[in-house]
XYZ file of C-alpha atoms in Angstrom:
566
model
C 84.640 -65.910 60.129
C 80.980 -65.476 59.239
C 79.874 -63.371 55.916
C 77.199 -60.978 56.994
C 75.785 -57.587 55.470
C 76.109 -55.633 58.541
C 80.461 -56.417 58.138
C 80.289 -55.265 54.474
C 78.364 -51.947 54.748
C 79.350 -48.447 54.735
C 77.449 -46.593 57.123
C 76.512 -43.074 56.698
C 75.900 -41.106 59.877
C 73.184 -37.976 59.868
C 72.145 -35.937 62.357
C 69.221 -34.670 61.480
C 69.472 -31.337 63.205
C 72.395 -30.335 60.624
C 71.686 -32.001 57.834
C 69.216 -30.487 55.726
C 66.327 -27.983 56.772
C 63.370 -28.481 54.318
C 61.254 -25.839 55.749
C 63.010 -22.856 56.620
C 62.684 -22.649 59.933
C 66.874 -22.605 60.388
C 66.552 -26.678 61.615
C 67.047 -30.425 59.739
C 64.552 -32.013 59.337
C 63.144 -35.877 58.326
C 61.830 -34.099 54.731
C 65.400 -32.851 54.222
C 66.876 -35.840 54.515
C 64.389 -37.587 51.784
C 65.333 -34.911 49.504
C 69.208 -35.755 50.038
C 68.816 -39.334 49.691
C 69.848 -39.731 45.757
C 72.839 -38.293 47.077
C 73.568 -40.873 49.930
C 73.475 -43.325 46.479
C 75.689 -41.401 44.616
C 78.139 -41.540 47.318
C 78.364 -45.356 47.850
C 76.614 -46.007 51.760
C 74.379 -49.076 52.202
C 73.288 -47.821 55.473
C 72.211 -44.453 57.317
C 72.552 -44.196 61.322
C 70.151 -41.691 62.454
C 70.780 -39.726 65.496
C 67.691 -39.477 67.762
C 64.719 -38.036 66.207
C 62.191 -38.908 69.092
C 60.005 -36.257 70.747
C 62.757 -34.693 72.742
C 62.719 -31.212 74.941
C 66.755 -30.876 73.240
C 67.938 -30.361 76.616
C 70.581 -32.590 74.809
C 70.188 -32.198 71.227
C 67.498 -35.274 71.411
C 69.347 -37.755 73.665
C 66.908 -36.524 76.507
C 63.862 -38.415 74.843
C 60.108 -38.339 76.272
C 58.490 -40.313 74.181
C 60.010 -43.008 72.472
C 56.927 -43.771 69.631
C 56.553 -40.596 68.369
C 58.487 -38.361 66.402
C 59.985 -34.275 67.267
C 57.571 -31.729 65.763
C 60.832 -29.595 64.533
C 61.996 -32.918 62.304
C 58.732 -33.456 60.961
C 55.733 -36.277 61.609
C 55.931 -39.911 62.135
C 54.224 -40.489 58.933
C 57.534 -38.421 57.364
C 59.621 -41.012 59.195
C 57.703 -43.873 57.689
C 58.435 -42.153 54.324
C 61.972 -41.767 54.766
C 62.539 -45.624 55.526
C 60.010 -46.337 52.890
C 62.521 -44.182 50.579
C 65.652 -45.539 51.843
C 65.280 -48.844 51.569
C 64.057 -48.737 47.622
C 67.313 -47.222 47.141
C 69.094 -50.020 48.561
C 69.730 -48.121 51.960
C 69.266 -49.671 55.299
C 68.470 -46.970 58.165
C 69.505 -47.876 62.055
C 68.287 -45.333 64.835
C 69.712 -44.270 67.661
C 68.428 -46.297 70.944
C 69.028 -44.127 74.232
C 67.788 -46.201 77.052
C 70.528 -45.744 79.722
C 68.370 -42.128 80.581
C 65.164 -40.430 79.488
C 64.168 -36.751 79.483
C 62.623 -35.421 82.718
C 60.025 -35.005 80.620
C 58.973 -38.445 79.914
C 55.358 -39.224 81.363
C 57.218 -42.163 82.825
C 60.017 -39.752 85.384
C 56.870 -37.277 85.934
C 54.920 -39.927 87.420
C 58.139 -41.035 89.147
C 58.784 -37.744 90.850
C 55.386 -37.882 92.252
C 55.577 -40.040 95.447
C 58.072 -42.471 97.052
C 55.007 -45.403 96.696
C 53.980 -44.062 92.935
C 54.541 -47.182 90.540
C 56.876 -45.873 88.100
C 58.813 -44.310 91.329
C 61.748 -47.905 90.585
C 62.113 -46.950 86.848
C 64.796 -44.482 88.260
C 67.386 -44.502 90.643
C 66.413 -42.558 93.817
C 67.916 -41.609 96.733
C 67.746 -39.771 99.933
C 70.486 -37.640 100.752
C 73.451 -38.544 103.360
C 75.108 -36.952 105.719
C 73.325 -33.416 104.652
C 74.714 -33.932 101.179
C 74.061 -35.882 98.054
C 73.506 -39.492 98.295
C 77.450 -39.921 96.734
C 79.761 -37.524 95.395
C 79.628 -38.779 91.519
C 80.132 -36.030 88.685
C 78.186 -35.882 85.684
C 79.986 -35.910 82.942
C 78.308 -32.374 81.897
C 79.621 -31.233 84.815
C 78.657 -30.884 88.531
C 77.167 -33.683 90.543
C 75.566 -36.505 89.316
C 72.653 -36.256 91.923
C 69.491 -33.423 91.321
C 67.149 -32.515 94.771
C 63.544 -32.766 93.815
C 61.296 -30.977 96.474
C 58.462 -33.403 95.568
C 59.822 -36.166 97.388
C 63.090 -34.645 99.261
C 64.901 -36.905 97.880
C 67.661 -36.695 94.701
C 67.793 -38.637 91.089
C 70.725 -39.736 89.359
C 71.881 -38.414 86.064
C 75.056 -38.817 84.680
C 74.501 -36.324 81.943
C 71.976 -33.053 82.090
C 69.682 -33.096 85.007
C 67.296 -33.269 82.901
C 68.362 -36.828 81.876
C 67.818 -38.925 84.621
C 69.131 -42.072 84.543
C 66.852 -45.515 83.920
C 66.687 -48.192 86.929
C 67.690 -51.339 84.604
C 67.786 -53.539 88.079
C 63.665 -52.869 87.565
C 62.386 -55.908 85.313
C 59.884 -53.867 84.062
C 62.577 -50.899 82.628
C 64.336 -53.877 81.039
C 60.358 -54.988 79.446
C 59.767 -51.619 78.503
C 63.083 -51.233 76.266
C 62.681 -54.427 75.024
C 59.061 -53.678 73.813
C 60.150 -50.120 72.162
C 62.979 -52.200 70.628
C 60.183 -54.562 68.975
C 57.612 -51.528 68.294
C 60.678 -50.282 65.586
C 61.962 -53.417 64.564
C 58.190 -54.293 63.408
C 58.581 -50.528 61.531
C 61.488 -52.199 59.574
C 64.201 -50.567 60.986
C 67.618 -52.411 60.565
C 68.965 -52.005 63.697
C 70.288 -49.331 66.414
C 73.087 -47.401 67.028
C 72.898 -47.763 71.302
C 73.983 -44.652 73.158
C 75.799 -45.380 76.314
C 75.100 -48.925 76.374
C 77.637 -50.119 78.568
C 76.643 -47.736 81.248
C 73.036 -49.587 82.023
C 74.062 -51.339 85.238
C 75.954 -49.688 88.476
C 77.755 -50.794 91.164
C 75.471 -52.138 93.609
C 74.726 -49.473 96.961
C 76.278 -46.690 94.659
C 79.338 -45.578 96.404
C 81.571 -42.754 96.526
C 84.212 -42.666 94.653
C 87.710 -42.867 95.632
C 89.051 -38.465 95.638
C 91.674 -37.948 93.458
C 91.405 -34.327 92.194
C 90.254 -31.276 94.429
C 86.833 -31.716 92.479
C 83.564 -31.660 94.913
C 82.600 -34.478 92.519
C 84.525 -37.451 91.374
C 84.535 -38.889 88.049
C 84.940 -42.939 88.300
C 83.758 -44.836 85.453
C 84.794 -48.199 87.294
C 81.173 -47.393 89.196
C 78.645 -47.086 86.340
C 80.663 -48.196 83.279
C 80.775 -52.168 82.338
C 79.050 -53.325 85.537
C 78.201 -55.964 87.416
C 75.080 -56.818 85.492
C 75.923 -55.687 82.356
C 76.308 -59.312 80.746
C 73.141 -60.209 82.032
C 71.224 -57.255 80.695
C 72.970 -57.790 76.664
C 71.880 -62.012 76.964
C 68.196 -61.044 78.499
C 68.167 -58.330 75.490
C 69.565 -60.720 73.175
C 67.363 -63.545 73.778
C 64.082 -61.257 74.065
C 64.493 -59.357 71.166
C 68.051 -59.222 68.784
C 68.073 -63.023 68.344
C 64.734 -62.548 66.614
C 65.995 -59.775 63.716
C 68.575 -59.818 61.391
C 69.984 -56.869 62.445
C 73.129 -54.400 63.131
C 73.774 -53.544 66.578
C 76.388 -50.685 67.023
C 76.955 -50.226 71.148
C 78.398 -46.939 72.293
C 80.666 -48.009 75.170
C 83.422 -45.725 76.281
C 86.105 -47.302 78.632
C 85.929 -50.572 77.083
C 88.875 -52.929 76.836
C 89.417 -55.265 73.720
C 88.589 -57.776 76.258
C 84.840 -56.595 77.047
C 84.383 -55.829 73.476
C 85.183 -59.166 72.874
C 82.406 -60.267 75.205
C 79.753 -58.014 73.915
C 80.640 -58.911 70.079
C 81.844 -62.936 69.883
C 79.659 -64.338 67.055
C 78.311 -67.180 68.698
C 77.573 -65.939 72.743
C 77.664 -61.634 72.209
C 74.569 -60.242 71.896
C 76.323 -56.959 70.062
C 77.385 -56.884 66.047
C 80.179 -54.027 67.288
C 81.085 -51.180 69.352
C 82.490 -47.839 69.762
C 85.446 -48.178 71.450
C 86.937 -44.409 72.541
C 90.943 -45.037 72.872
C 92.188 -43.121 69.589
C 89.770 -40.660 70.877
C 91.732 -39.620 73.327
C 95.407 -39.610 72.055
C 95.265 -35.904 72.323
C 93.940 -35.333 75.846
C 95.632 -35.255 79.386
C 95.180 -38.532 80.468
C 94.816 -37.555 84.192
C 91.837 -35.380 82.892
C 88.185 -36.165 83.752
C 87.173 -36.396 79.982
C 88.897 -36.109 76.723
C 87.513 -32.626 75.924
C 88.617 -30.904 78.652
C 92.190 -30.860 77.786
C 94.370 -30.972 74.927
C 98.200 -31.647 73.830
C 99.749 -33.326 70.737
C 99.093 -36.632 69.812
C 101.732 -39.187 68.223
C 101.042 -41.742 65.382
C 102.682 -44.242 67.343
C 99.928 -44.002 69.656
C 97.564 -44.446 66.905
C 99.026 -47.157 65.908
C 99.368 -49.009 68.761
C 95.765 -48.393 69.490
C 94.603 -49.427 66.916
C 96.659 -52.418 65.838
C 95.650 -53.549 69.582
C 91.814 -53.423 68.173
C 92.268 -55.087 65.076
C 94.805 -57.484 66.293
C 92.284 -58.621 69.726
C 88.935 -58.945 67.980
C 90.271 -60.157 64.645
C 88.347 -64.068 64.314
C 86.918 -63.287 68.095
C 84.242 -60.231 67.398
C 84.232 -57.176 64.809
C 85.555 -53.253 64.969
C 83.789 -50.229 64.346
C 86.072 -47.660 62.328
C 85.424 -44.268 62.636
C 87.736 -41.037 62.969
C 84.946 -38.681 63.667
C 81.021 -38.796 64.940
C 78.261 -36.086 66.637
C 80.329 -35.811 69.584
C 83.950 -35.502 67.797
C 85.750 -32.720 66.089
C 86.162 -32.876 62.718
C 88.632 -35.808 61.193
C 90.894 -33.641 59.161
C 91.023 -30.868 61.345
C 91.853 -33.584 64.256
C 93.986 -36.003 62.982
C 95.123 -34.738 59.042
C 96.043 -30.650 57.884
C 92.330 -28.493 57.495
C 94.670 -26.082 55.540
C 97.416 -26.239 52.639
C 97.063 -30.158 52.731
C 93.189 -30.266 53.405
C 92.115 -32.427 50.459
C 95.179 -34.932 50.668
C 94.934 -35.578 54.005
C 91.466 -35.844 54.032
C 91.516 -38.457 51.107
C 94.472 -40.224 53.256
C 92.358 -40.285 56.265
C 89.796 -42.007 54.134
C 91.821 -44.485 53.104
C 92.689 -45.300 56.685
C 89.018 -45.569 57.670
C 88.374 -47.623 54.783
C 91.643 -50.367 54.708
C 91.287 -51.410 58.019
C 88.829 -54.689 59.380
C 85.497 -53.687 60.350
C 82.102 -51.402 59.614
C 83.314 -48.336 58.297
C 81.266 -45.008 59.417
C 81.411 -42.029 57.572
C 79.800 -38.732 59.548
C 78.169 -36.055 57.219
C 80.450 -33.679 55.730
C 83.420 -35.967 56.209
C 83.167 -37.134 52.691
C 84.049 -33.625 51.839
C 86.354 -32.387 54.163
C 84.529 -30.227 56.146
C 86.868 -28.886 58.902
C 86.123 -27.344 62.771
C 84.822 -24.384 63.213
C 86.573 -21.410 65.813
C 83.840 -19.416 67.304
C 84.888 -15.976 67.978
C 82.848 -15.791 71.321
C 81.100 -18.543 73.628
C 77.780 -17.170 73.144
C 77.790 -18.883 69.450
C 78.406 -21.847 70.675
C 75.462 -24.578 71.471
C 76.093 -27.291 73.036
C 75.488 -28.216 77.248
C 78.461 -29.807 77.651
C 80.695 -27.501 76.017
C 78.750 -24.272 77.513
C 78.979 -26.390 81.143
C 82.834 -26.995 80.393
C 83.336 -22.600 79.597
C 81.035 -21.996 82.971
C 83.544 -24.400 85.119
C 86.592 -23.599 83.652
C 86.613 -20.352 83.397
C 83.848 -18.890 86.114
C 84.493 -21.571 88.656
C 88.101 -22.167 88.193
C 89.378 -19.383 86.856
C 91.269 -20.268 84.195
C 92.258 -18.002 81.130
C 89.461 -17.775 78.810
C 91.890 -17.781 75.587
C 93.364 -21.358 77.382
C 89.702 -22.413 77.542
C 88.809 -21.485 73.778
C 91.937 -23.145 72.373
C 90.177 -25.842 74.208
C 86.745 -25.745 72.747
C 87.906 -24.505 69.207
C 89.752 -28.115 69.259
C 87.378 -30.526 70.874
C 83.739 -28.984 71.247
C 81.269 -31.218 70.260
C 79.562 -28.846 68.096
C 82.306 -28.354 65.678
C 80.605 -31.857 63.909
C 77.208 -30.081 64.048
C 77.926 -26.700 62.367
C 74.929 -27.436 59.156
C 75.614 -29.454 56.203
C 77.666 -27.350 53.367
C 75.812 -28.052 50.151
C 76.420 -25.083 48.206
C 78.000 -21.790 47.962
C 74.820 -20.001 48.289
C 73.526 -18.240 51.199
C 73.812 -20.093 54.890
C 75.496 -22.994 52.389
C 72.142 -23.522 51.087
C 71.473 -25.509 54.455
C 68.869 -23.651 55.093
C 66.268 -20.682 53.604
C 66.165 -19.525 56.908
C 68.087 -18.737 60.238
C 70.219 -21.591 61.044
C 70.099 -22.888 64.562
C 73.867 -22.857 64.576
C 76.233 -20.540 62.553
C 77.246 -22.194 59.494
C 81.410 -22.307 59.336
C 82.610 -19.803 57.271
C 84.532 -21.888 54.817
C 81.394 -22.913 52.792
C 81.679 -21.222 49.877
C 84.948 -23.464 49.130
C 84.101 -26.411 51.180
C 80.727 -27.552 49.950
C 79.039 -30.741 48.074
C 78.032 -28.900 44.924
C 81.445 -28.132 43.810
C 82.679 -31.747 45.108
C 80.053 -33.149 42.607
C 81.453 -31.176 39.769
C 85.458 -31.687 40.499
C 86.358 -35.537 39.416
C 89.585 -35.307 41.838
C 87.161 -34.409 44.964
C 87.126 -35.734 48.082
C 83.621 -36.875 47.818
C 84.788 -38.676 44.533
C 87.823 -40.113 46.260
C 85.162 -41.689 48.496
C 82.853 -43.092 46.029
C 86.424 -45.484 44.636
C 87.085 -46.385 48.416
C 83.307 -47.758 48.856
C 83.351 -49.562 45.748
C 86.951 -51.177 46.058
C 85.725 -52.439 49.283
C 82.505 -53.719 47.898
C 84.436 -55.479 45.476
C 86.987 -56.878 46.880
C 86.469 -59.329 50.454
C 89.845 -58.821 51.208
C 89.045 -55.364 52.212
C 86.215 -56.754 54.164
C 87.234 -60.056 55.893
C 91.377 -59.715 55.263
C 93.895 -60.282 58.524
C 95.672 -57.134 59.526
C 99.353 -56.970 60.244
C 101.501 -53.708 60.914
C 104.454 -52.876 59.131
C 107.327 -50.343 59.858
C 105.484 -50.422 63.997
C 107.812 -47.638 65.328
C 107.999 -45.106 62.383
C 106.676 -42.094 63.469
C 105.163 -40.714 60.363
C 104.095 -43.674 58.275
C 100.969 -45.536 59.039
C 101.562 -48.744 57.104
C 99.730 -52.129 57.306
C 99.002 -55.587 55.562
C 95.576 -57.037 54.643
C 95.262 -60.646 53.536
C 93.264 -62.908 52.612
C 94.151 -66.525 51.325
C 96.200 -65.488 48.280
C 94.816 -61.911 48.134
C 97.623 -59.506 49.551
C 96.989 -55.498 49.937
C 99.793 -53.209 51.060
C 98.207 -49.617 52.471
C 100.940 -46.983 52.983
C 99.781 -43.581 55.106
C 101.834 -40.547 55.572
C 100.372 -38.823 58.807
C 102.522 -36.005 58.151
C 103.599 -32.660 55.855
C 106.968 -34.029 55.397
C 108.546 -36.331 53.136
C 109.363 -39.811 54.539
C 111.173 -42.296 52.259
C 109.146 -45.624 52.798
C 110.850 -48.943 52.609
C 109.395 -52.083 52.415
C 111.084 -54.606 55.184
C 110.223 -57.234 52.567
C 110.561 -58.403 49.191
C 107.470 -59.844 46.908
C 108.258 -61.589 43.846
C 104.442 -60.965 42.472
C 104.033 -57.684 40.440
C 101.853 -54.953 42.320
C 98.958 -53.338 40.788
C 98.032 -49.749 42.535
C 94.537 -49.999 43.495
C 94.133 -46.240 44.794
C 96.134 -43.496 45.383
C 95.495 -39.968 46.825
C 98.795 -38.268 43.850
C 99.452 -39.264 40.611
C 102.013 -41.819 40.573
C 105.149 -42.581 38.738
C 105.133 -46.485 38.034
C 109.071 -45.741 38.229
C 108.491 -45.831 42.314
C 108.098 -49.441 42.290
C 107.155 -50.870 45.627
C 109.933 -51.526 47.717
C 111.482 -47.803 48.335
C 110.150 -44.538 47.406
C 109.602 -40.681 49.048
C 105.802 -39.897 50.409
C 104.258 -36.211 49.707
C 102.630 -34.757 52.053
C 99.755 -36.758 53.353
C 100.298 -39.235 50.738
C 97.819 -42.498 50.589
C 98.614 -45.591 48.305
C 96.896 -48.986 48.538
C 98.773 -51.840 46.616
C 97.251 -55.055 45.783
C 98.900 -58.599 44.619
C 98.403 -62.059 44.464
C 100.903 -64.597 46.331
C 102.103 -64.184 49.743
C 105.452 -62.092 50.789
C 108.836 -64.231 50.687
């Protein structure tokens, strides 16, 4: 396995909108950010992934981009930007932005000359078509909701967008798209930048003659991923990007690819022919959804450890010598990790600390979101009016006006799963809007701040954040952490998470209760070699030994040994 810097960082995730608001106008901004980044140090990360900061309209919180070389006026200047990477990288920090080329904004000066005439130039940078049959060209949903296909009177005839209409999707079977992106993709390399984060990567090429999709639900509009996710071309688009532009940096390449298999990852990742460092791979994302729904945050039920486990013991196990994971338990688009998968109440700080130990232990890039190094939990609007996001204001509209389902159903929904419950501002103090912000925030800050915030992390040695800052530096000093084999242990126990790492004599043991209860771990093996605890998330009593002992509540140990297991 090749040794590279992208395998042992620790990437810190910001969006910018939340982060820190330098100017009081209530949004994050670039100059926030610089002012935060002696605390990025403290903490341990070697690498920031910025979520779009482009000139954007926001129809989509920036992933609706018009122009690509320029910077929002409500983060700031590009000459701030230039600062901020400036600043990053003489602390050590390496920043990667986000790249959203599957869609621009209607907005874009290359769509508005597009929309203009069926014979204008730009007209093949987006997918156009003219209506059948009376109705839209196919009957494809967006995944905001509604059809995939927007009438423009201009022409009389309708644009694809799989997200907002006001994202219309890019043509990548045009050459000149494909020369376009790859020229942006230079124009911020040659900034410095250390790579990109790649929204919706896998989604670039569809099915050829765009067909409907097969009807399974009642839905006017059918959601099919096997049309416009991993397509025909899609291959040939990440070897034409490869060889025109990532060949040429030494960068990190993070793809965003929901409904990929270990398989495809596998092809988009192998270190000698992928053109990709990683992905996002969106399985354990949806453990607690209907699996019959259209998308993972329309539904919710109880998820199972086992599940986890399998899932993710299916990832490590696949690309482990063949490509590299992505760990992550939370992003922009997530709920919050502890609320989601540990206890945001009596056991908020173990299980968060446990969780982190998870993310940590296993193989691959680690990526912490903001706030998750402190345990900052989901927040439970009282009404829909405070929430902010499209998609989860599209969701509340089709649920509940167009379907008619209970509105308390619906909430119990959102309160779990809205996207927004990651983007609620930055908690840095107790003081007033969590000191996030002088002014109005654009979002209502969760309520919790005055015990949930980074200032009184900072002064508590036994903090989450602190908790953190041993996990980053056990894993920068030890390669086992990095580059060890994984292999599960106790597979079908349904409240321990516990797993193997090795490499040549190195041997680390990480145990994980998932639950409030008290399971007695045993160790299905003996080791002659005498254990040293390398972190734990209790005090321990070196009484427990190794082989059998009772886990608290979300209880985390990692145990470390030379020798191999008899």
């Amino acid at each position: 396995m090749k040794k590279t810097w992208w395998k042992e960082s620790v990437v810190y995730q910001i969006y910018p909108r939340s982060f820190r608001d330098s100017d009081g106008d209530g949004i994050g901004d670039l100059r926030g950010i610089i002012q935060k980044l002696d605390y990025l140090k403290e903490l341990g990360i070697n690498v920031v992934w910025l979520c779009p900061v482009h000139k954007s309209p926001n129809d989509d919180n920036g992933y609706d981009i018009s122009n690509y070389r320029d910077i929002m006026d409500e983060f700031g200047t590009l000459a701030d930007w230039e600062e901020l990477l400036a600043e990053m990288h003489q602390r050590g920090i390496k920043l990667i932005m986000d790249l959203v080329v599957n869609h621009t904004s209607d907005e874009h000066p290359w769509f508005m000359e597009s929309r203009k005439s069926k014979d204008n130039p730009y007209r093949d940078y987006y997918i156009w078509r003219p209506g059948k049959d009376g109705r839209k060209p196919n009957n494809w949903a967006s995944h905001f909701g509604g059809s995939a296909w927007q009438y423009d009177e201009a022409t009389g005839e309708y644009y694809l967008h799989l997200f907002t209409k006001k994202q219309p999707d890019l043509n990548w079977e045009n050459p000149k798209v494909r020369t376009e992106v790859y020229e942006l993709m230079h124009w911020w390399l040659k900034k410095g930048v250390d790579g990109f984060r790649m929204d919706v990567i896998n989604m670039i090429s569809k099915v050829s003659g765009l067909p409907d999709a097969p009807v399974h639900t009642g839905d006017r509009y059918q959601f099919d991923n096997r049309y416009y996710i991993n397509g025909p071309r899609l291959l040939e688009f990440f070897n034409e990007m490869k060889q025109n532009v990532l060949s040429k940096y030494d960068i990190l390449t993070v793809g965003e690819t929901p409904s990929v298999t270990p398989q495809i990852a596998m092809d988009f990742t192998n270190e000698e022919t992928g053109a990709l460092s990683m992905v996002f791979q969106f399985q354990h994302m949806a453990l607690d959804a209907d699996p019959n729904a259209d998308s993972s945050r329309r539904s919710l039920r109880p998820w199972h450890l086992r599940d986890l486990k399998r899932v993710m013991t299916h990832w490590q196990k696949s690309l482990q010598d063949r490509g590299w994971n992505s760990i992550y338990l939370t992003n922009h688009d997530q709920p919050r990790a502890v609320s989601r998968f540990g206890n945001d109440q009596e056991y908020r700080v173990e299980s968060a600390k446990m969780l982190a130990t998870f993310t940590l232990m296993l193989q691959g890039t680690p990526y912490i979101y903001q706030g998750e190094e402190i345990g900052m939990t989901n927040i439970s609007f009282d009404t829909i009016k405070d929430y902010r996001d499209v998609e989860t204001l599209n969701i509340y509209r089709e649920l509940v006006d167009e379907k008619g389902l209970d509105s308390k159903d619906v909430l119990a929904i959102i309160h779990a799963k809205s996207r927004d419950n990651a983007r609620t501002p930055m908690q840095w103090d107790a003081s007033q809007n969590a000191g996030f912000t002088t002014g109005s925030p654009w979002i209502k800050v969760n309520s919790n701040y005055k015990d949930i915030n980074i200032e009184s992390a900072l002064e508590d040695p036994n903090s989450i954040f602190h908790y953190y800052q041993i996990l980053i530096q056990l894993r920068r000093q030890n390669p086992v952490i990095v580059y060890g084999a994984y292999d599960i242990i106790l597979e079908n126990h349904d409240e321990i998470y516990a797993f193997m790492r090795t490499l040549d004599h190195d041997c680390l043991l990480v145990i994980l209760n998932f639950t409030k209860n008290m399971p007695v771990f045993e160790l299905p093996f003996r080791i002659s070699a005498d254990p040293k605890l390398m972190i734990a998330n209790y005090e321990i009593n070196p009484a427990d030994g190794i082989h059998r002992f009772a886990l608290r509540p979300y209880e985390a140990r990692v145990y470390y040994w030379l020798g191999q297991e008899e």
